[in-house]
mmCIF file of C-alpha atoms in Angstrom:
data_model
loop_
_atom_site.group_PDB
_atom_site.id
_atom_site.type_symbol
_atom_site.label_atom_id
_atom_site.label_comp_id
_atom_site.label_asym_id
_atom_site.label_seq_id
_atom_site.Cartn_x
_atom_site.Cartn_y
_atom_site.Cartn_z
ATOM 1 C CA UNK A 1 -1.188 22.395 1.217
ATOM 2 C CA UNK A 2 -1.907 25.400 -1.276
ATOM 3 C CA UNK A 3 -3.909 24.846 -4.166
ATOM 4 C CA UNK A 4 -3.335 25.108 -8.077
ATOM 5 C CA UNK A 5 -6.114 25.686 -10.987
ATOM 6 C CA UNK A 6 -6.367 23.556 -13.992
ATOM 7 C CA UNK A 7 -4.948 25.950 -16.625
ATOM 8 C CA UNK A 8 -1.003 26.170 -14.105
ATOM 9 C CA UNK A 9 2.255 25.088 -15.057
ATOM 10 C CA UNK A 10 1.587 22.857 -11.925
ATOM 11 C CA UNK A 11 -1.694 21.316 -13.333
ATOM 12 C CA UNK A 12 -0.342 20.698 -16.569
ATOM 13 C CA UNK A 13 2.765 18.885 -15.118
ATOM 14 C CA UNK A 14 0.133 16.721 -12.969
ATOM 15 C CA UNK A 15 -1.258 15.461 -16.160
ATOM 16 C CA UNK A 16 1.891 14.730 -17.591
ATOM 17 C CA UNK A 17 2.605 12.771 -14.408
ATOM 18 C CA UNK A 18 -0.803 10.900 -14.488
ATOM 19 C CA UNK A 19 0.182 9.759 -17.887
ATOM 20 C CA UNK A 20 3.487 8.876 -17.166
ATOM 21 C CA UNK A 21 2.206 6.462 -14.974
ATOM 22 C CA UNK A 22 -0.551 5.210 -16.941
ATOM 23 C CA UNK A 23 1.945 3.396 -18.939
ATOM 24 C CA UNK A 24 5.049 2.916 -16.181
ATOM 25 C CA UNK A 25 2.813 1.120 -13.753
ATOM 26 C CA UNK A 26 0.977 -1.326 -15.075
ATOM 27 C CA UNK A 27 4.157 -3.861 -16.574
ATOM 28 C CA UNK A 28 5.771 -4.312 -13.133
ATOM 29 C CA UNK A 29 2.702 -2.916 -10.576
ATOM 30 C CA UNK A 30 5.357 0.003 -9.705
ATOM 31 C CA UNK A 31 6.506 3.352 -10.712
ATOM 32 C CA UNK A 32 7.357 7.185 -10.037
ATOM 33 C CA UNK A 33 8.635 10.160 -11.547
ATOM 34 C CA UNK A 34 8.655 14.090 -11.459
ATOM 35 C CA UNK A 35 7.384 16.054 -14.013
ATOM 36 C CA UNK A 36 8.345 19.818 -13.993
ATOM 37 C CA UNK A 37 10.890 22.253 -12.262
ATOM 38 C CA UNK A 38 10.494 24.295 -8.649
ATOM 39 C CA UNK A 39 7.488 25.266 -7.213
ATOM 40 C CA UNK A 40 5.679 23.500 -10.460
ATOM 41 C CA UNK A 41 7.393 20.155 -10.380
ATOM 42 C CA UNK A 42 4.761 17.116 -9.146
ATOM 43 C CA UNK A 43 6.654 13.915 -8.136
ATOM 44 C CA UNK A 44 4.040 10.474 -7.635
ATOM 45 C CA UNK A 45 4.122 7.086 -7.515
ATOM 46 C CA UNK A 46 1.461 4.281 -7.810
ATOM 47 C CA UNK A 47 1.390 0.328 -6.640
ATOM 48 C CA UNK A 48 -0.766 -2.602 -7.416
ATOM 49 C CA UNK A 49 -0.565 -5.385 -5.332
ATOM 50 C CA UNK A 50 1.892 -8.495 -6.420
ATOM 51 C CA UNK A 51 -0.136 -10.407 -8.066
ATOM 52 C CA UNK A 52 -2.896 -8.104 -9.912
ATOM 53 C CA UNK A 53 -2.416 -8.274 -13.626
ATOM 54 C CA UNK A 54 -1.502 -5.547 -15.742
ATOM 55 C CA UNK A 55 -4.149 -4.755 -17.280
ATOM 56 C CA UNK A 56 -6.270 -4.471 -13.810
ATOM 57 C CA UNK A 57 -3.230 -2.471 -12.432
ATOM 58 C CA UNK A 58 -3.656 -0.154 -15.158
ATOM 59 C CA UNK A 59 -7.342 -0.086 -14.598
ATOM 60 C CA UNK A 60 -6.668 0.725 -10.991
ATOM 61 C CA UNK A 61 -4.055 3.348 -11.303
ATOM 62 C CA UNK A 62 -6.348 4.871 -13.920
ATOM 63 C CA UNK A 63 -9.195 4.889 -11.104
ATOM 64 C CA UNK A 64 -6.990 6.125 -8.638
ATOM 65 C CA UNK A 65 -6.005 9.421 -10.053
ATOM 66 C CA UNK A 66 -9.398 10.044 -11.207
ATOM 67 C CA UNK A 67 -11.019 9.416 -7.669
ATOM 68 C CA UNK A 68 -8.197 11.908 -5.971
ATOM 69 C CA UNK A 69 -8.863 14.430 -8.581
ATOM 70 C CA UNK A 70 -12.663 14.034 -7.827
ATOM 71 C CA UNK A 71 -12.277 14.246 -3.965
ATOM 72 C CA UNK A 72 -8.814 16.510 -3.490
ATOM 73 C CA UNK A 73 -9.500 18.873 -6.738
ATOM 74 C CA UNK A 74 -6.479 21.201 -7.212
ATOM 75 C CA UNK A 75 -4.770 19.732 -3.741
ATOM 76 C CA UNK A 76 -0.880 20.230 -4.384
ATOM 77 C CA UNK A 77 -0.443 17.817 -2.085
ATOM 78 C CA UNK A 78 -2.365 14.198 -2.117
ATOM 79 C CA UNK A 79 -1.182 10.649 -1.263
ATOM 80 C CA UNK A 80 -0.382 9.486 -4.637
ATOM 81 C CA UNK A 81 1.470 12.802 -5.684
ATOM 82 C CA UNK A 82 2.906 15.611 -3.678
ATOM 83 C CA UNK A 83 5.053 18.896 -4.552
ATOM 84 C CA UNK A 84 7.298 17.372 -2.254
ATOM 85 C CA UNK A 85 9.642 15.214 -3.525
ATOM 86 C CA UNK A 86 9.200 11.894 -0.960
ATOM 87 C CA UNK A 87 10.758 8.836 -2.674
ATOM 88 C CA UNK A 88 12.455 6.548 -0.416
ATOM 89 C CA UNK A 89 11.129 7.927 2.853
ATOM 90 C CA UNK A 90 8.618 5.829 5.006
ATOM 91 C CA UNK A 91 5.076 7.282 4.740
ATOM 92 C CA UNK A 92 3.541 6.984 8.749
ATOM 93 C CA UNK A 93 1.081 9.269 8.371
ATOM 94 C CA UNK A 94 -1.312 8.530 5.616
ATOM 95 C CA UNK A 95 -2.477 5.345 7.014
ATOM 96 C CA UNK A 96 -5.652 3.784 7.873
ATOM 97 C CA UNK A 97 -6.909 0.165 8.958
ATOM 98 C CA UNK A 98 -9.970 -2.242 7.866
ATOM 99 C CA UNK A 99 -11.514 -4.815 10.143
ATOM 100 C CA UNK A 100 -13.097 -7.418 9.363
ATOM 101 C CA UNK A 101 -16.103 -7.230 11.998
ATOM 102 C CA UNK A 102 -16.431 -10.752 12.399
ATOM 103 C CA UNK A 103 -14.716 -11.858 15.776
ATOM 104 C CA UNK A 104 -12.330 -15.007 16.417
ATOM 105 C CA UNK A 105 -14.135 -17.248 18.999
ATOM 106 C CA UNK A 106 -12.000 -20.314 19.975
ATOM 107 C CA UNK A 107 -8.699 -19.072 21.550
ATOM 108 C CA UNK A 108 -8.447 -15.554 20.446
ATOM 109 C CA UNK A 109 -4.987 -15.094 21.867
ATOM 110 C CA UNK A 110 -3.520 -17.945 20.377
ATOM 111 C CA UNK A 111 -5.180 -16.735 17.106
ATOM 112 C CA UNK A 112 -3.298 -13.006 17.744
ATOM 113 C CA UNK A 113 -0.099 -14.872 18.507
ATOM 114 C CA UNK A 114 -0.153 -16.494 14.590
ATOM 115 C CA UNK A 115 -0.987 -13.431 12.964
ATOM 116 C CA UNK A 116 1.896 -11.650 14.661
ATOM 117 C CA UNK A 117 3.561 -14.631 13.597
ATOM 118 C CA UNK A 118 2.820 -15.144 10.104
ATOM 119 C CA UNK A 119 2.990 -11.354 9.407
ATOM 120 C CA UNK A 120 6.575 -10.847 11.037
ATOM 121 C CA UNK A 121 7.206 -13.868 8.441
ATOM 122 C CA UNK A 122 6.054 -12.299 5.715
ATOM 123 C CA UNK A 123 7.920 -8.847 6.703
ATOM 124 C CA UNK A 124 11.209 -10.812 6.675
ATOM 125 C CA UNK A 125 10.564 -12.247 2.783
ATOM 126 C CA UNK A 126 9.319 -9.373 1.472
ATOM 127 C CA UNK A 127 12.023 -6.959 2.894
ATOM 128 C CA UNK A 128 14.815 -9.534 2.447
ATOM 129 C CA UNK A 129 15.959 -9.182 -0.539
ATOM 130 C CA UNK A 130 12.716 -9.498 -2.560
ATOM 131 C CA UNK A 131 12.448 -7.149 -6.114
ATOM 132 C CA UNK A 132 8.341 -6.664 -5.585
ATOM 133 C CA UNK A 133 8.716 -6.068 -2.134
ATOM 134 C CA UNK A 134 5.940 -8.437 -1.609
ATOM 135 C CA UNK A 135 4.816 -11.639 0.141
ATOM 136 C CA UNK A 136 2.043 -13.949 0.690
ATOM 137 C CA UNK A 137 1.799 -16.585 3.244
ATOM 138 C CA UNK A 138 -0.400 -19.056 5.091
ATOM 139 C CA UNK A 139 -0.560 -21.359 8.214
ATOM 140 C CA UNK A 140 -3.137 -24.185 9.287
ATOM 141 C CA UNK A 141 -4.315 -23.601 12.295
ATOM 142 C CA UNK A 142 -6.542 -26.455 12.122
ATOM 143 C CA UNK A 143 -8.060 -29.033 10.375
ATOM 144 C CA UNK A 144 -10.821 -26.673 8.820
ATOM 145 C CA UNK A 145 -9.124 -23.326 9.085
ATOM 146 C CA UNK A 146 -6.515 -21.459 7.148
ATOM 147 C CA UNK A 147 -4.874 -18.100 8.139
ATOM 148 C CA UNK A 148 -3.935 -16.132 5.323
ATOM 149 C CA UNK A 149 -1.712 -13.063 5.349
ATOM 150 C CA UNK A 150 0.237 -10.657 3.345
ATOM 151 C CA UNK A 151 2.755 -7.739 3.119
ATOM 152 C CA UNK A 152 3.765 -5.008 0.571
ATOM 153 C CA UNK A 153 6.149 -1.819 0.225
ATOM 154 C CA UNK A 154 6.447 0.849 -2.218
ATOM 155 C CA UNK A 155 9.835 -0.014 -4.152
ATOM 156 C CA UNK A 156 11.095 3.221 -3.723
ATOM 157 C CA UNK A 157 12.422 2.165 -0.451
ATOM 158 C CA UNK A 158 15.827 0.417 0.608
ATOM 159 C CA UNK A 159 15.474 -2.970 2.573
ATOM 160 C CA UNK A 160 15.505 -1.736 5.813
ATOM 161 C CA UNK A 161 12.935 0.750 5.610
ATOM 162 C CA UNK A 162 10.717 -1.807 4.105
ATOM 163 C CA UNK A 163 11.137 -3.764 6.923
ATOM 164 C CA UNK A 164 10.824 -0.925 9.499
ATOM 165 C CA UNK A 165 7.562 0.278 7.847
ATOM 166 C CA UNK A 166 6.106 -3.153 7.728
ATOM 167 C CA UNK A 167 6.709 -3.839 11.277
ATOM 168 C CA UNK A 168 5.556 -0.441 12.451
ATOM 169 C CA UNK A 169 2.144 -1.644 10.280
ATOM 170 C CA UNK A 170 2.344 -4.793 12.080
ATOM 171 C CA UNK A 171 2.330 -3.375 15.697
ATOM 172 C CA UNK A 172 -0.865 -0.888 14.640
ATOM 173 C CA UNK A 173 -2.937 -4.332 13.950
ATOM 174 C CA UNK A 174 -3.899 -4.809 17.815
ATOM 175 C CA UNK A 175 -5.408 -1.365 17.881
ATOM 176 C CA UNK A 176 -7.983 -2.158 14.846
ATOM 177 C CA UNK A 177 -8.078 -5.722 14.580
ATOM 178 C CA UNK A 178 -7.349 -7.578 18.117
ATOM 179 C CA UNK A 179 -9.448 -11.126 17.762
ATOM 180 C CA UNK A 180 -11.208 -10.388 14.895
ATOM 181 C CA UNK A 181 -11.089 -13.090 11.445
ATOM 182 C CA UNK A 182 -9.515 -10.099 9.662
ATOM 183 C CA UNK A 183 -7.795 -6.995 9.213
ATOM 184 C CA UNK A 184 -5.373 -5.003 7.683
ATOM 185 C CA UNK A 185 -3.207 -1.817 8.227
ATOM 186 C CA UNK A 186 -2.903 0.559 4.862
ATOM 187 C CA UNK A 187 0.074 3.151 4.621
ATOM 188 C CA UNK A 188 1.483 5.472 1.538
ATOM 189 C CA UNK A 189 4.319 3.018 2.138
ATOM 190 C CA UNK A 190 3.465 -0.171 2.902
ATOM 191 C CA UNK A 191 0.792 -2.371 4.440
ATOM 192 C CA UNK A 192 -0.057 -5.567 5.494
ATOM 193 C CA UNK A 193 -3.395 -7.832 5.946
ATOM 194 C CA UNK A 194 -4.728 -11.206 7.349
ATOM 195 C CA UNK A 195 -8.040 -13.300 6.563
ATOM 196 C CA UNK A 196 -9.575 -16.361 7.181
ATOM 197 C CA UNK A 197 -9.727 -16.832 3.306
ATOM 198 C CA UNK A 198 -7.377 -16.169 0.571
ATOM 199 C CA UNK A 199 -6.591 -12.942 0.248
ATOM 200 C CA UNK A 200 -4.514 -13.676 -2.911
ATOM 201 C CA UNK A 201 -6.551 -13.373 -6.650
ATOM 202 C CA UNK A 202 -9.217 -11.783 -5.135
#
């Protein structure tokens, strides 16, 4: 992507658009909008996961846009903003996973059968129907141990990509995470994790 300086029409409008979400986010953990027209207009959006408060959403967002400005400066083109207008299309290519480096020792293909599980769960509830596009679930899988998962889309898109992008997420987990206590698979669209503790208010 080309670049813009600070004084453009283009810069200016990413301002406005930083600002605009300052305030849009934080009630409901979602938002986008455009600012500007043509070559100059910036479109963005921002999410905080389902259960973060507003005032650490806002906190986030406002970390957010001042870490990609730090890292990408005058990018026309980042993850959180583009010159491209993307709403409502599934993001597969700005994705990366975390592990958690720990490894599952009893029965580690029993233990990858109730992730896929719990996750494909969770990709059902929060596609189906859901207004945060978010879920959070668990499962015992014995006396002492507690799988905990969750799942999240932009709400810019309809149902079905929701549940398309969450799967897609899904499948990408054996590649980074097979047997290990943890992981999780981070898109511009959706993502979805697992732990062995909750992953909820934390």
């Amino acid at each position: 992507p080309e670049n813009y300086t600070a004084n453009s029409s283009y810069g200016a409008n990413l301002n406005l658009l930083f600002n605009r979400l300052y305030t849009k986010v934080p009630p409901s953990g979602f938002g986008l909008g455009s600012t500007g027209h043509a070559q100059n207009q910036v479109n963005g959006l921002a999410l905080c996961r389902g259960d973060v408060s507003s005032q650490n959403c806002n906190t986030c967002v406002i970390g957010a846009s001042k870490e990609l400005r730090e890292r990408c400066p005058y990018r026309r083109s980042r993850n959180l903003y583009s010159d491209v207008n993307f709403f409502g299309q599934i993001d597969n290519k700005n994705k990366f996973s975390m592990t958690n480096v720990q490894a599952v020792e009893n029965n580690p293909t029993l233990f990858n059968e109730k992730v896929q599980e719990l996750l494909s769960g969770l990709s059902n509830e929060a596609s189906d129907a859901n207004p945060k596009f978010y879920a959070t679930g668990e499962v015992q899988l014995d006396t002492f141990t507690t799988l905990y998962g969750i799942a999240q889309c932009t709400r810019d898109l309809s149902n079905v990509n929701c549940k398309k992008c969450l799967d897609v997420a899904i499948s990408g987990l054996p590649n980074c995470c097979d047997a290990k206590r943890g992981g999780r698979v981070v898109g511009g669209s959706c993502n979805v994790g697992f732990e062995l503790y909750p992953i909820v208010g934390t």
